[in-house]
PDB file of C-alpha atoms and ligand atoms in Angstrom:
ATOM      1  CA  MET A   9      20.672  -3.455   1.972  1.00  0.00           C
ATOM      2  CA  ASP A  10      19.171  -0.471   0.205  1.00  0.00           C
ATOM      3  CA  ASP A  11      15.418  -0.538   0.829  1.00  0.00           C
ATOM      4  CA  SER A  12      14.615   2.534  -1.230  1.00  0.00           C
ATOM      5  CA  ILE A  13      11.500   2.530  -3.388  1.00  0.00           C
ATOM      6  CA  ALA A  14      13.703   2.488  -6.505  1.00  0.00           C
ATOM      7  CA  ARG A  15      15.611  -0.552  -5.273  1.00  0.00           C
ATOM      8  CA  LEU A  16      12.463  -2.429  -4.243  1.00  0.00           C
ATOM      9  CA  THR A  17      10.924  -1.637  -7.643  1.00  0.00           C
ATOM     10  CA  GLU A  18      14.004  -3.027  -9.412  1.00  0.00           C
ATOM     11  CA  GLU A  19      13.748  -6.232  -7.403  1.00  0.00           C
ATOM     12  CA  ALA A  20      10.026  -6.552  -8.139  1.00  0.00           C
ATOM     13  CA  LEU A  21      10.612  -5.965 -11.849  1.00  0.00           C
ATOM     14  CA  ARG A  22      13.348  -8.633 -11.904  1.00  0.00           C
ATOM     15  CA  PHE A  23      10.908 -11.052 -10.269  1.00  0.00           C
ATOM     16  CA  ARG A  24       8.220 -10.144 -12.835  1.00  0.00           C
ATOM     17  CA  ASP A  25      10.512 -10.317 -15.846  1.00  0.00           C
ATOM     18  CA  ALA A  26      12.036 -13.697 -14.899  1.00  0.00           C
ATOM     19  CA  ARG A  27       8.492 -15.073 -15.172  1.00  0.00           C
ATOM     20  CA  GLU A  28       7.558 -13.101 -18.283  1.00  0.00           C
ATOM     21  CA  TRP A  29       4.593 -11.586 -16.493  1.00  0.00           C
ATOM     22  CA  ALA A  30       4.972  -8.043 -17.780  1.00  0.00           C
ATOM     23  CA  ARG A  31       2.300  -8.707 -20.429  1.00  0.00           C
ATOM     24  CA  PHE A  32      -0.228  -9.405 -17.676  1.00  0.00           C
ATOM     25  CA  HIS A  33       0.650  -6.224 -15.791  1.00  0.00           C
ATOM     26  CA  THR A  34      -1.784  -3.861 -17.468  1.00  0.00           C
ATOM     27  CA  ARG A  35      -2.524  -0.713 -15.518  1.00  0.00           C
ATOM     28  CA  LYS A  36      -6.122  -1.814 -15.043  1.00  0.00           C
ATOM     29  CA  ASP A  37      -5.138  -5.203 -13.688  1.00  0.00           C
ATOM     30  CA  LEU A  38      -2.486  -3.725 -11.437  1.00  0.00           C
ATOM     31  CA  ALA A  39      -5.041  -1.269 -10.042  1.00  0.00           C
ATOM     32  CA  LEU A  40      -7.507  -4.122  -9.477  1.00  0.00           C
ATOM     33  CA  GLY A  41      -4.795  -6.245  -7.884  1.00  0.00           C
ATOM     34  CA  LEU A  42      -3.948  -3.367  -5.570  1.00  0.00           C
ATOM     35  CA  ALA A  43      -7.596  -2.981  -4.525  1.00  0.00           C
ATOM     36  CA  ILE A  44      -7.983  -6.757  -4.049  1.00  0.00           C
ATOM     37  CA  GLU A  45      -4.869  -7.010  -1.889  1.00  0.00           C
ATOM     38  CA  ALA A  46      -6.025  -3.977   0.128  1.00  0.00           C
ATOM     39  CA  GLY A  47      -9.292  -5.858   0.629  1.00  0.00           C
ATOM     40  CA  GLU A  48      -7.418  -8.951   1.838  1.00  0.00           C
ATOM     41  CA  LEU A  49      -5.556  -6.722   4.287  1.00  0.00           C
ATOM     42  CA  GLY A  50      -8.817  -5.129   5.442  1.00  0.00           C
ATOM     43  CA  GLU A  51     -10.351  -8.550   5.993  1.00  0.00           C
ATOM     44  CA  LEU A  52      -7.796  -9.211   8.722  1.00  0.00           C
ATOM     45  CA  PHE A  53      -9.214  -6.261  10.681  1.00  0.00           C
ATOM     46  CA  LEU A  54     -12.873  -6.578   9.743  1.00  0.00           C
ATOM     47  CA  TRP A  55     -15.243  -6.532  12.742  1.00  0.00           C
ATOM     48  CA  ARG A  56     -12.380  -6.535  15.229  1.00  0.00           C
ATOM     49  CA  THR A  57     -12.067  -3.802  17.824  1.00  0.00           C
ATOM     50  CA  GLU A  58      -8.683  -2.145  18.331  1.00  0.00           C
ATOM     51  CA  ALA A  59      -8.259  -4.241  21.478  1.00  0.00           C
ATOM     52  CA  GLU A  60      -9.001  -7.408  19.509  1.00  0.00           C
ATOM     53  CA  VAL A  61      -6.485  -6.386  16.836  1.00  0.00           C
ATOM     54  CA  ASP A  62      -3.900  -5.764  19.573  1.00  0.00           C
ATOM     55  CA  ALA A  63      -4.538  -9.255  20.929  1.00  0.00           C
ATOM     56  CA  ALA A  64      -4.412 -10.813  17.453  1.00  0.00           C
ATOM     57  CA  LEU A  65      -1.134  -9.055  16.657  1.00  0.00           C
ATOM     58  CA  ALA A  66       0.402 -10.790  19.665  1.00  0.00           C
ATOM     59  CA  GLU A  67      -0.056 -14.056  17.735  1.00  0.00           C
ATOM     60  CA  PRO A  68       2.832 -14.696  15.318  1.00  0.00           C
ATOM     61  CA  ARG A  69       0.581 -16.327  12.693  1.00  0.00           C
ATOM     62  CA  TYR A  70      -1.806 -13.341  12.512  1.00  0.00           C
ATOM     63  CA  ARG A  71       1.095 -10.867  12.530  1.00  0.00           C
ATOM     64  CA  GLU A  72       2.654 -12.776   9.616  1.00  0.00           C
ATOM     65  CA  ARG A  73      -0.606 -12.620   7.653  1.00  0.00           C
ATOM     66  CA  VAL A  74      -0.764  -8.830   8.135  1.00  0.00           C
ATOM     67  CA  ARG A  75       2.877  -8.564   7.057  1.00  0.00           C
ATOM     68  CA  GLU A  76       2.240 -10.597   3.903  1.00  0.00           C
ATOM     69  CA  GLU A  77      -0.845  -8.613   2.897  1.00  0.00           C
ATOM     70  CA  LEU A  78       0.995  -5.330   3.451  1.00  0.00           C
ATOM     71  CA  ALA A  79       3.750  -6.648   1.191  1.00  0.00           C
ATOM     72  CA  ASP A  80       1.191  -7.698  -1.462  1.00  0.00           C
ATOM     73  CA  VAL A  81      -0.294  -4.173  -1.397  1.00  0.00           C
ATOM     74  CA  ALA A  82       3.168  -2.619  -1.626  1.00  0.00           C
ATOM     75  CA  LEU A  83       4.184  -4.803  -4.566  1.00  0.00           C
ATOM     76  CA  PHE A  84       1.093  -3.878  -6.607  1.00  0.00           C
ATOM     77  CA  LEU A  85       1.663  -0.233  -5.693  1.00  0.00           C
ATOM     78  CA  LEU A  86       5.272  -0.398  -6.870  1.00  0.00           C
ATOM     79  CA  TYR A  87       4.303  -2.117 -10.133  1.00  0.00           C
ATOM     80  CA  LEU A  88       1.500   0.373 -10.793  1.00  0.00           C
ATOM     81  CA  ALA A  89       3.681   3.371 -10.029  1.00  0.00           C
ATOM     82  CA  HIS A  90       6.284   1.999 -12.436  1.00  0.00           C
ATOM     83  CA  ARG A  91       3.723   1.308 -15.183  1.00  0.00           C
ATOM     84  CA  THR A  92       2.293   4.815 -14.912  1.00  0.00           C
ATOM     85  CA  GLY A  93       5.671   6.533 -14.850  1.00  0.00           C
ATOM     86  CA  THR A  94       5.046   7.800 -11.340  1.00  0.00           C
ATOM     87  CA  ASP A  95       7.914   8.722  -9.049  1.00  0.00           C
ATOM     88  CA  LEU A  96       6.237   7.344  -5.978  1.00  0.00           C
ATOM     89  CA  ALA A  97       8.510   9.006  -3.426  1.00  0.00           C
ATOM     90  CA  ALA A  98       8.033  12.404  -5.089  1.00  0.00           C
ATOM     91  CA  ALA A  99       4.280  11.842  -5.381  1.00  0.00           C
ATOM     92  CA  VAL A 100       3.999  10.980  -1.676  1.00  0.00           C
ATOM     93  CA  ARG A 101       6.039  14.014  -0.668  1.00  0.00           C
ATOM     94  CA  GLU A 102       3.949  16.300  -2.901  1.00  0.00           C
ATOM     95  CA  LYS A 103       0.762  14.854  -1.444  1.00  0.00           C
ATOM     96  CA  LEU A 104       2.004  15.506   2.083  1.00  0.00           C
ATOM     97  CA  VAL A 105       2.612  19.136   1.126  1.00  0.00           C
ATOM     98  CA  LYS A 106      -0.908  19.398  -0.343  1.00  0.00           C
ATOM     99  CA  ASN A 107      -2.406  17.708   2.730  1.00  0.00           C
ATOM    100  CA  ASP A 108      -0.484  20.087   4.951  1.00  0.00           C
ATOM    101  CA  ALA A 109      -2.206  22.992   3.192  1.00  0.00           C
ATOM    102  CA  LYS A 110      -5.632  21.276   3.341  1.00  0.00           C
ATOM    103  CA  TYR A 111      -5.225  20.270   6.970  1.00  0.00           C
ATOM    104  CA  PRO A 112      -3.369  23.062   8.760  1.00  0.00           C
ATOM    105  CA  VAL A 113      -2.213  21.853  12.162  1.00  0.00           C
ATOM    106  CA  GLU A 114      -4.050  24.610  14.046  1.00  0.00           C
ATOM    107  CA  LYS A 115      -7.385  23.533  12.497  1.00  0.00           C
ATOM    108  CA  ALA A 116      -6.911  19.807  12.077  1.00  0.00           C
ATOM    109  CA  ARG A 117      -5.218  18.826  15.340  1.00  0.00           C
ATOM    110  CA  GLY A 118      -7.300  16.279  17.233  1.00  0.00           C
ATOM    111  CA  THR A 119     -10.201  16.093  14.780  1.00  0.00           C
ATOM    112  CA  ALA A 120     -11.044  13.561  12.097  1.00  0.00           C
ATOM    113  CA  ARG A 121     -13.148  16.075  10.149  1.00  0.00           C
ATOM    114  CA  LYS A 122     -12.634  16.378   6.406  1.00  0.00           C
ATOM    115  CA  TYR A 123     -10.783  19.460   5.173  1.00  0.00           C
ATOM    116  CA  ASP A 124     -13.953  21.145   3.890  1.00  0.00           C
ATOM    117  CA  GLU A 125     -15.526  20.890   7.357  1.00  0.00           C
ATOM    118  CA  LEU A 126     -12.647  22.363   9.316  1.00  0.00           C
TER     119      LEU A 126
HETATM  120 MG1   MG B 217      -2.709 -11.270  -0.562  1.00  0.00          MG
END
């Protein structure tokens, strides 16, 4: 199966169109949905230490919840990229190039400092 972003977007759009939901997919609502789903994902990690997250991820039910929230985030991201005419793969690659310039390895290695504090 082809899991490319284009193929996943096609599948998501087929799902949306079969339900005639395109009219609800305004850019504003897709952006809000993305933020809400990211919040639901964050809630699974809230107040847990890394060790606690490790332990929780050993439980199939928790791992499945993380998987589902990641998928919810990805679906809203795909829909929003489509609705804004954004080539998501190209945008991600371009951002990595920009980040590479902002965070040169020799300055950024091993530090979590922001680029303007390097
Ligand atoms: Mg969700």
